[in-house]
N, CA, C and O atoms as a GROMACS GRO file, in nm:
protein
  368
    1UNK      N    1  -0.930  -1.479   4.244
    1UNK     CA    2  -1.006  -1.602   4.231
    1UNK      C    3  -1.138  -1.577   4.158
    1UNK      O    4  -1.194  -1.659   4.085
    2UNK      N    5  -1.192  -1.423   4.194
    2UNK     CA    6  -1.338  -1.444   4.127
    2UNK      C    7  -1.304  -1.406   3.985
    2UNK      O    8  -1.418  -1.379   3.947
    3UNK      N    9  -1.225  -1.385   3.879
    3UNK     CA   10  -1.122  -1.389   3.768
    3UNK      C   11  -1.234  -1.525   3.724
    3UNK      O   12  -1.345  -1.528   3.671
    4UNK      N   13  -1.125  -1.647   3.785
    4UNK     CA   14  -1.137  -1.767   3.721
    4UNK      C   15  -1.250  -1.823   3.733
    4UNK      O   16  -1.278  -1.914   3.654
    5UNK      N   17  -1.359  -1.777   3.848
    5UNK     CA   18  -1.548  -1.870   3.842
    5UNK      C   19  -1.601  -1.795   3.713
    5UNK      O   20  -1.685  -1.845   3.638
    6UNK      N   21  -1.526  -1.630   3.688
    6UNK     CA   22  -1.612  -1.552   3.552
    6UNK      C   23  -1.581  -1.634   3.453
    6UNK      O   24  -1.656  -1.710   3.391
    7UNK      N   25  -1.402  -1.606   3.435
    7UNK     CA   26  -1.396  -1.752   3.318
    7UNK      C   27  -1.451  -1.875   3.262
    7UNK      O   28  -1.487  -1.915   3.151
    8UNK      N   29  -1.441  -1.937   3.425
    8UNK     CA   30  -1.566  -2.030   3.382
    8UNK      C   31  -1.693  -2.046   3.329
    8UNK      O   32  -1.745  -2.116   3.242
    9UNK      N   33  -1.731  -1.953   3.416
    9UNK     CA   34  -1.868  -1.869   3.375
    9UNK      C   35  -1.872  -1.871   3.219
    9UNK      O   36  -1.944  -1.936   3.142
   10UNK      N   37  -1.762  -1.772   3.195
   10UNK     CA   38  -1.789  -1.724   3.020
   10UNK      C   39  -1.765  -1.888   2.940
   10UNK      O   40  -1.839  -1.934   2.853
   11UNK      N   41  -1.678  -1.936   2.979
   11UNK     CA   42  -1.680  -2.091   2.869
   11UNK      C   43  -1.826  -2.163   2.937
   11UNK      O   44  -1.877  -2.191   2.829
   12UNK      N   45  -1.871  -2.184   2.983
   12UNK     CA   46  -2.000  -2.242   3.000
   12UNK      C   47  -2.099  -2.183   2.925
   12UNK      O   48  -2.162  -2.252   2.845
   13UNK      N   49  -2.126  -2.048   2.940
   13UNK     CA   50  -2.204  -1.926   2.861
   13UNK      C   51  -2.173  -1.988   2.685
   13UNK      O   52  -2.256  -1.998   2.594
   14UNK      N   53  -2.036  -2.019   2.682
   14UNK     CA   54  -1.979  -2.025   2.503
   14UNK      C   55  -2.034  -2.092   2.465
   14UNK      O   56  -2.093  -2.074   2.358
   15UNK      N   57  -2.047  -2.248   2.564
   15UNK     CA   58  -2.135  -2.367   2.520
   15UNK      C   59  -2.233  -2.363   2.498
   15UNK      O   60  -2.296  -2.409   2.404
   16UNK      N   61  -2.263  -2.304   2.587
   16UNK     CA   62  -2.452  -2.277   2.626
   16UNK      C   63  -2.516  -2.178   2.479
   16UNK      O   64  -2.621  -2.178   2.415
   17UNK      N   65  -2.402  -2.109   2.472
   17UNK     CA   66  -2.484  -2.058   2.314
   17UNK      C   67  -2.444  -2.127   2.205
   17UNK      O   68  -2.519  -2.124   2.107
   18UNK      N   69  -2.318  -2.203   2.196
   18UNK     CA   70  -2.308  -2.326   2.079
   18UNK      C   71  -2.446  -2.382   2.023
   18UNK      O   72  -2.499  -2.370   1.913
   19UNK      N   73  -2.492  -2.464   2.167
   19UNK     CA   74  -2.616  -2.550   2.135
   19UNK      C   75  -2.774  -2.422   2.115
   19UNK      O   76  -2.879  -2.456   2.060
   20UNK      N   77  -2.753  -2.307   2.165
   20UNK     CA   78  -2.895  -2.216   2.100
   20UNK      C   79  -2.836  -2.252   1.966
   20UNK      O   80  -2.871  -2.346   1.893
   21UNK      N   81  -2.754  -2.173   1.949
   21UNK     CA   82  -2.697  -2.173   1.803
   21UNK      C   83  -2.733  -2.326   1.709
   21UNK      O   84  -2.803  -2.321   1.608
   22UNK      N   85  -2.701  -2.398   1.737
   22UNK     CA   86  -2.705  -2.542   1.684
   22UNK      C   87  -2.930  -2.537   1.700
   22UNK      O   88  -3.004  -2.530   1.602
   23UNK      N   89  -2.953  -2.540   1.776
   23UNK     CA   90  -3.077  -2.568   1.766
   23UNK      C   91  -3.172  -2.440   1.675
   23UNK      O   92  -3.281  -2.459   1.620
   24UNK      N   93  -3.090  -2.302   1.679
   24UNK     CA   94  -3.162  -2.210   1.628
   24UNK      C   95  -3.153  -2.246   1.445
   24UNK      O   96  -3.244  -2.248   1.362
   25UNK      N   97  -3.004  -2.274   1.430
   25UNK     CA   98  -3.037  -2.340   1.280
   25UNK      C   99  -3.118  -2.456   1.220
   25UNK      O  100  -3.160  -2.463   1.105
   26UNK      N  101  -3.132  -2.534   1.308
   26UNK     CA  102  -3.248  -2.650   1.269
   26UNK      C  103  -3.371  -2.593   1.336
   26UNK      O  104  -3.454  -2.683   1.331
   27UNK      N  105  -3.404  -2.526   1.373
   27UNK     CA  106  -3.525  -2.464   1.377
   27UNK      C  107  -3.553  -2.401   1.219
   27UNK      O  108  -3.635  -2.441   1.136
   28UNK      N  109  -3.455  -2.289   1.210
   28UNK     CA  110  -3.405  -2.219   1.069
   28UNK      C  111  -3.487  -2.330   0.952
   28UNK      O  112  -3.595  -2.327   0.893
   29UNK      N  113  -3.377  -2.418   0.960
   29UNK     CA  114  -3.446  -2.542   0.865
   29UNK      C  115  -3.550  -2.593   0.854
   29UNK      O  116  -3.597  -2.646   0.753
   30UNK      N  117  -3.605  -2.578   0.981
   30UNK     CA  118  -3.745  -2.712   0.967
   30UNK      C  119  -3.802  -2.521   0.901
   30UNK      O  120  -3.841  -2.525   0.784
   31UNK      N  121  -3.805  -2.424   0.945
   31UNK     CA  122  -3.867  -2.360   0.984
   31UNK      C  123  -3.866  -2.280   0.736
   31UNK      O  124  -3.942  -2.194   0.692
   32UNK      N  125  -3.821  -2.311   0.704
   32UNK     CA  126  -3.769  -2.316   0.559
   32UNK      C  127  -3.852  -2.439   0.504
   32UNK      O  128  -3.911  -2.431   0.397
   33UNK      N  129  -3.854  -2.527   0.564
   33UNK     CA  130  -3.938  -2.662   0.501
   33UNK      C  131  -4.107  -2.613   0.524
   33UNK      O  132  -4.186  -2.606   0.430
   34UNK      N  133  -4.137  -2.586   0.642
   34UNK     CA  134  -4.260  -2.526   0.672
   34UNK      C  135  -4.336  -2.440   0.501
   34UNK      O  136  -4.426  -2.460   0.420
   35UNK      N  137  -4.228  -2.343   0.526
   35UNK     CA  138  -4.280  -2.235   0.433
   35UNK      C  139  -4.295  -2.346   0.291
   35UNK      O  140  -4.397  -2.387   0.235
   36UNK      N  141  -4.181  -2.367   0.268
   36UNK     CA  142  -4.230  -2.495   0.111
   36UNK      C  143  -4.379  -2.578   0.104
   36UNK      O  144  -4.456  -2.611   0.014
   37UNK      N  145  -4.375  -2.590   0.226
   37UNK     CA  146  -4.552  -2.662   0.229
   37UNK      C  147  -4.676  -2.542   0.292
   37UNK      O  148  -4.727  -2.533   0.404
   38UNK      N  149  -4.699  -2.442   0.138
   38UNK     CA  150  -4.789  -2.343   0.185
   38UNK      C  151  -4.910  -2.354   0.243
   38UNK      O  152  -4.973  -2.252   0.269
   39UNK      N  153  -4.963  -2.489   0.273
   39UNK     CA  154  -5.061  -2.520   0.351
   39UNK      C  155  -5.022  -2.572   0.497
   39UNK      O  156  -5.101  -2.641   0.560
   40UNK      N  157  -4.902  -2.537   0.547
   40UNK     CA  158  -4.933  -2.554   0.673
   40UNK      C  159  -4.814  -2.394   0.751
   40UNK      O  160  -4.692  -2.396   0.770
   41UNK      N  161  -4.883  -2.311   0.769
   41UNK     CA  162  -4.903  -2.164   0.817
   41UNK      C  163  -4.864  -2.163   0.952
   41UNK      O  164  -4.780  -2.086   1.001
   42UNK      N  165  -4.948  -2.282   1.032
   42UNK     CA  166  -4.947  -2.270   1.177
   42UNK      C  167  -4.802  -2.293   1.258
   42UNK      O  168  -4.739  -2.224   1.338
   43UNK      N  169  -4.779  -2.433   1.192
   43UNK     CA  170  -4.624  -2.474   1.176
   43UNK      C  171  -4.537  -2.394   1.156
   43UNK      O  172  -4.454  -2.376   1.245
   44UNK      N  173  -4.527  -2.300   0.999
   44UNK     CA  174  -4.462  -2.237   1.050
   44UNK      C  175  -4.418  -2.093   1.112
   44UNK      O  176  -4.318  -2.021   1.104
   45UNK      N  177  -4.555  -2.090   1.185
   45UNK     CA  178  -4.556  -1.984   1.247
   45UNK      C  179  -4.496  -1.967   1.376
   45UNK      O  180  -4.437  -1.869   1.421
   46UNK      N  181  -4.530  -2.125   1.447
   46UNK     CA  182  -4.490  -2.184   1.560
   46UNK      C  183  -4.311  -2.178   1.545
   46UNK      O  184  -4.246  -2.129   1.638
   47UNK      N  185  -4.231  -2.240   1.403
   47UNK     CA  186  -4.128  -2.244   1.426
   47UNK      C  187  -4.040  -2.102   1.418
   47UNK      O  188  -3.918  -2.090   1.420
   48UNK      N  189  -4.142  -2.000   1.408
   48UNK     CA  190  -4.118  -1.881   1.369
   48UNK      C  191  -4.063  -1.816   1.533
   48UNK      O  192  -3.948  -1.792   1.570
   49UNK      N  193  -4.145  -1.805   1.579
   49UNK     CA  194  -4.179  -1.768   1.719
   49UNK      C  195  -4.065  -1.787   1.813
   49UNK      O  196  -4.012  -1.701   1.883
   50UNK      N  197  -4.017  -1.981   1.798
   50UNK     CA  198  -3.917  -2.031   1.828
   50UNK      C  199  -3.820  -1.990   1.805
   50UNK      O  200  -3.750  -1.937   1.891
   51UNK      N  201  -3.793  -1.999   1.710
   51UNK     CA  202  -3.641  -1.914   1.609
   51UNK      C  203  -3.641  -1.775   1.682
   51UNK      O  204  -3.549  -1.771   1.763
   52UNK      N  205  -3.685  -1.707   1.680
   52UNK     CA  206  -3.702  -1.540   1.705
   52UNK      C  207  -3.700  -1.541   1.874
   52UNK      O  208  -3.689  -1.428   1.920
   53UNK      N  209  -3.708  -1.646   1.975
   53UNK     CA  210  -3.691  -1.681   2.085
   53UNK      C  211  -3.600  -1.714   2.136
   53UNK      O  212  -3.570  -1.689   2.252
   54UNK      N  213  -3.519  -1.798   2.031
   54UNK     CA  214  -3.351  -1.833   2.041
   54UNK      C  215  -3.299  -1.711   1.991
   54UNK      O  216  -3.239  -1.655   2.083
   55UNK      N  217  -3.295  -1.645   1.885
   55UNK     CA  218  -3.198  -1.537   1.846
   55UNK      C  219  -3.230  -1.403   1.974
   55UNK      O  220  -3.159  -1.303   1.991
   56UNK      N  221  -3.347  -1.437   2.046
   56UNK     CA  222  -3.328  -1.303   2.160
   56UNK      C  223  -3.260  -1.336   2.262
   56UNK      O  224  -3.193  -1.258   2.330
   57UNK      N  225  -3.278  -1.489   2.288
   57UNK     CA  226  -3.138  -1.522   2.394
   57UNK      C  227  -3.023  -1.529   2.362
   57UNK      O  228  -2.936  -1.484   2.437
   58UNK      N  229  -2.996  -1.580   2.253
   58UNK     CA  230  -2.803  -1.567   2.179
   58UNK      C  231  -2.805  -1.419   2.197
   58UNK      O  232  -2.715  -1.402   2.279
   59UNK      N  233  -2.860  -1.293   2.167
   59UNK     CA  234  -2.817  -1.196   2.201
   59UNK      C  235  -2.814  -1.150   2.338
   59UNK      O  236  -2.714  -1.084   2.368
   60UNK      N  237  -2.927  -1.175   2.454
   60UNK     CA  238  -2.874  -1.127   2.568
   60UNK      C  239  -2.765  -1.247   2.637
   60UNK      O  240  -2.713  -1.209   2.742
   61UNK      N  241  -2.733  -1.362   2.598
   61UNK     CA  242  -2.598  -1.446   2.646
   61UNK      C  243  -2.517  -1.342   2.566
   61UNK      O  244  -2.514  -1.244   2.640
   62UNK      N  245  -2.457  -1.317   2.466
   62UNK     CA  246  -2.361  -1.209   2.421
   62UNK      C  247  -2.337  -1.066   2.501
   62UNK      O  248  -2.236  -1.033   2.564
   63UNK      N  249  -2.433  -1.008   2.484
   63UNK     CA  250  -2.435  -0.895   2.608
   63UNK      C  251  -2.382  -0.968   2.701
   63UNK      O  252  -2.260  -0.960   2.688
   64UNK      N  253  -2.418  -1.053   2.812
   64UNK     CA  254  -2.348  -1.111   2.900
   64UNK      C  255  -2.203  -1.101   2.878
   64UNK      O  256  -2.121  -1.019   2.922
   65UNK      N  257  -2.187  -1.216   2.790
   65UNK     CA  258  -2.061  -1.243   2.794
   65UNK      C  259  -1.952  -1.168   2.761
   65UNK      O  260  -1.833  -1.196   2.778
   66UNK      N  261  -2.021  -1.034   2.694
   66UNK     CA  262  -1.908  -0.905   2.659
   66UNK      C  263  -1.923  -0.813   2.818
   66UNK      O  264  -1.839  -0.726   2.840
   67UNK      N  265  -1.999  -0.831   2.891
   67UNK     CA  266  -2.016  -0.753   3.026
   67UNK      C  267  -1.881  -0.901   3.097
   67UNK      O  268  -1.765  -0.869   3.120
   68UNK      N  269  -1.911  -0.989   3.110
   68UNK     CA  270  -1.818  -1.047   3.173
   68UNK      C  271  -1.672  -1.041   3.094
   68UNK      O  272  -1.574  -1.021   3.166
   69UNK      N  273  -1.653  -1.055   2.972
   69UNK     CA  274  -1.498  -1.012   2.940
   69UNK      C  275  -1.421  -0.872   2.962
   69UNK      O  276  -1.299  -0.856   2.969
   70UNK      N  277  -1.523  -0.775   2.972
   70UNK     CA  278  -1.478  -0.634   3.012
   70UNK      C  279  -1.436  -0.622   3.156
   70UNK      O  280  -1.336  -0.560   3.192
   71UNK      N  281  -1.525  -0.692   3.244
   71UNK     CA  282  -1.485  -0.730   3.381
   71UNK      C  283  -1.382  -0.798   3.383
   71UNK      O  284  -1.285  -0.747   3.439
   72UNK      N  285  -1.367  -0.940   3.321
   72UNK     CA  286  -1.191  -0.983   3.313
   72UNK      C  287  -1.113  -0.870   3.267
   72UNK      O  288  -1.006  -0.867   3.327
   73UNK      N  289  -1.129  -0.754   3.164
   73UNK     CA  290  -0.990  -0.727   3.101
   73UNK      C  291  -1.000  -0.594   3.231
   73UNK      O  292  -0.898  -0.525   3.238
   74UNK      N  293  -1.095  -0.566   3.312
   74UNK     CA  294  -1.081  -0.468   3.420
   74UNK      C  295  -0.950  -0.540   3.552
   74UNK      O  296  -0.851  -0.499   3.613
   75UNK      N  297  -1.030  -0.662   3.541
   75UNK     CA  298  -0.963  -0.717   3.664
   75UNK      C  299  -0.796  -0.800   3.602
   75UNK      O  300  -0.722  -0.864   3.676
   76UNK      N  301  -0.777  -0.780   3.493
   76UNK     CA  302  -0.657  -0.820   3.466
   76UNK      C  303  -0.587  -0.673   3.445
   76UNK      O  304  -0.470  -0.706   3.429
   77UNK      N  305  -0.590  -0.582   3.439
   77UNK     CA  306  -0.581  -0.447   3.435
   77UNK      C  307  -0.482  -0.446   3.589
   77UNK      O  308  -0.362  -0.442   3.615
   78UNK      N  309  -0.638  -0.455   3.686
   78UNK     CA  310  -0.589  -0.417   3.814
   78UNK      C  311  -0.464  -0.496   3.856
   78UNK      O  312  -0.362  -0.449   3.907
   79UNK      N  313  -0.493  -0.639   3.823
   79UNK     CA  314  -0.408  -0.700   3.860
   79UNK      C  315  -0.242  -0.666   3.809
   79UNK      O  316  -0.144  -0.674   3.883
   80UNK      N  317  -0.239  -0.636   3.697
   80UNK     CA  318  -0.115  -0.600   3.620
   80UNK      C  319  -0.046  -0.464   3.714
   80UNK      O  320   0.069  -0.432   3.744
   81UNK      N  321  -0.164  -0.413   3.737
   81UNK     CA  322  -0.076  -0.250   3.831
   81UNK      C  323  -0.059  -0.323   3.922
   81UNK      O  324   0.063  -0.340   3.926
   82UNK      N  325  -0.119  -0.394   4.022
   82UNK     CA  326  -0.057  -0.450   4.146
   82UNK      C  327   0.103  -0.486   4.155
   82UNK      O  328   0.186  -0.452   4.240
   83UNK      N  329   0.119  -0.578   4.019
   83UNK     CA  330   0.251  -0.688   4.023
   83UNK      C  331   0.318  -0.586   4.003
   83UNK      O  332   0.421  -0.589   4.070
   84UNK      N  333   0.297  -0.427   3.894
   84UNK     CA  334   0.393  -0.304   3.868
   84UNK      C  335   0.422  -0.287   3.993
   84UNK      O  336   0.538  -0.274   4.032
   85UNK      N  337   0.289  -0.285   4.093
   85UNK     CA  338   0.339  -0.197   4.162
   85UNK      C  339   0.427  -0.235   4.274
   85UNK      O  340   0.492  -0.145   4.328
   86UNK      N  341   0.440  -0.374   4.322
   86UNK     CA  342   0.480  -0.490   4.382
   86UNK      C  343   0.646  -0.492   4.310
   86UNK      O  344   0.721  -0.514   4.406
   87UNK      N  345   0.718  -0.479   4.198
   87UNK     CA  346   0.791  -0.509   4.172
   87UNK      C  347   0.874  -0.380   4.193
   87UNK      O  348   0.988  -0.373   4.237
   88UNK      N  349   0.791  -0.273   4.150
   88UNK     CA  350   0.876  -0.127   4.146
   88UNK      C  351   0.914  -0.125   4.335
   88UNK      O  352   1.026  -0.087   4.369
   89UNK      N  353   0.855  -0.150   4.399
   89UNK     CA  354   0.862  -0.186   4.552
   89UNK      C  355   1.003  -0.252   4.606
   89UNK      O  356   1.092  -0.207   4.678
   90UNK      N  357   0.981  -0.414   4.521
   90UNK     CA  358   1.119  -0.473   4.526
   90UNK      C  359   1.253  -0.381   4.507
   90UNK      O  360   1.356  -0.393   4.572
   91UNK      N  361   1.227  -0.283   4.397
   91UNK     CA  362   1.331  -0.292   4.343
   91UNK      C  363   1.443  -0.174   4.395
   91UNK      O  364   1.565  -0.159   4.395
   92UNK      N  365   1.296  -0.086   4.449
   92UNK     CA  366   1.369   0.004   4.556
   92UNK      C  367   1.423  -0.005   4.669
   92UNK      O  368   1.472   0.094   4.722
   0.00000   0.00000   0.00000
């Protein structure tokens, strides 16, 4: 069972970095328009900061979510020797 709350887990995590992702590129953008208007620095320094705030969380959600798929492919592992071992049982 705790398999399927990680699963969940990890598709919630997927979403959850969709929208960094989605907001880190329009940051990206505004943050590209900034620089075109060389008189305003502060702006985009601010959207600088931001951007570089989202890309450090898309990477520790990734770490995450490769620590939680290694844990699924552990626990689908175990599970697979169980049913081996459950069937070789039957069969004797």
């Amino acid at each position: 069972m705790s398999h399927i709350c990680r699963t969940i887990n990890c598709i919630d995590n997927v979403s959850q970095l969709k929208v960094l992702n989605e907001l880190g590129k329009h940051l990206q953008q505004l943050s590209y328009e900034a620089q075109s208007n060389n008189d305003n620095y502060y702006l985009q320094g601010v959207f600088w900061i931001i951007f570089e705030a989202f890309v450090e969380q898309l990477e520790s959600e990734i770490n995450e979510l490769e620590n939680n798929l290694e844990l699924l492919h552990q626990e689908l592992r175990a599970a697979e020797d169980e049913v081996m071992a459950t069937r070789e049982k039957s069969l004797a």
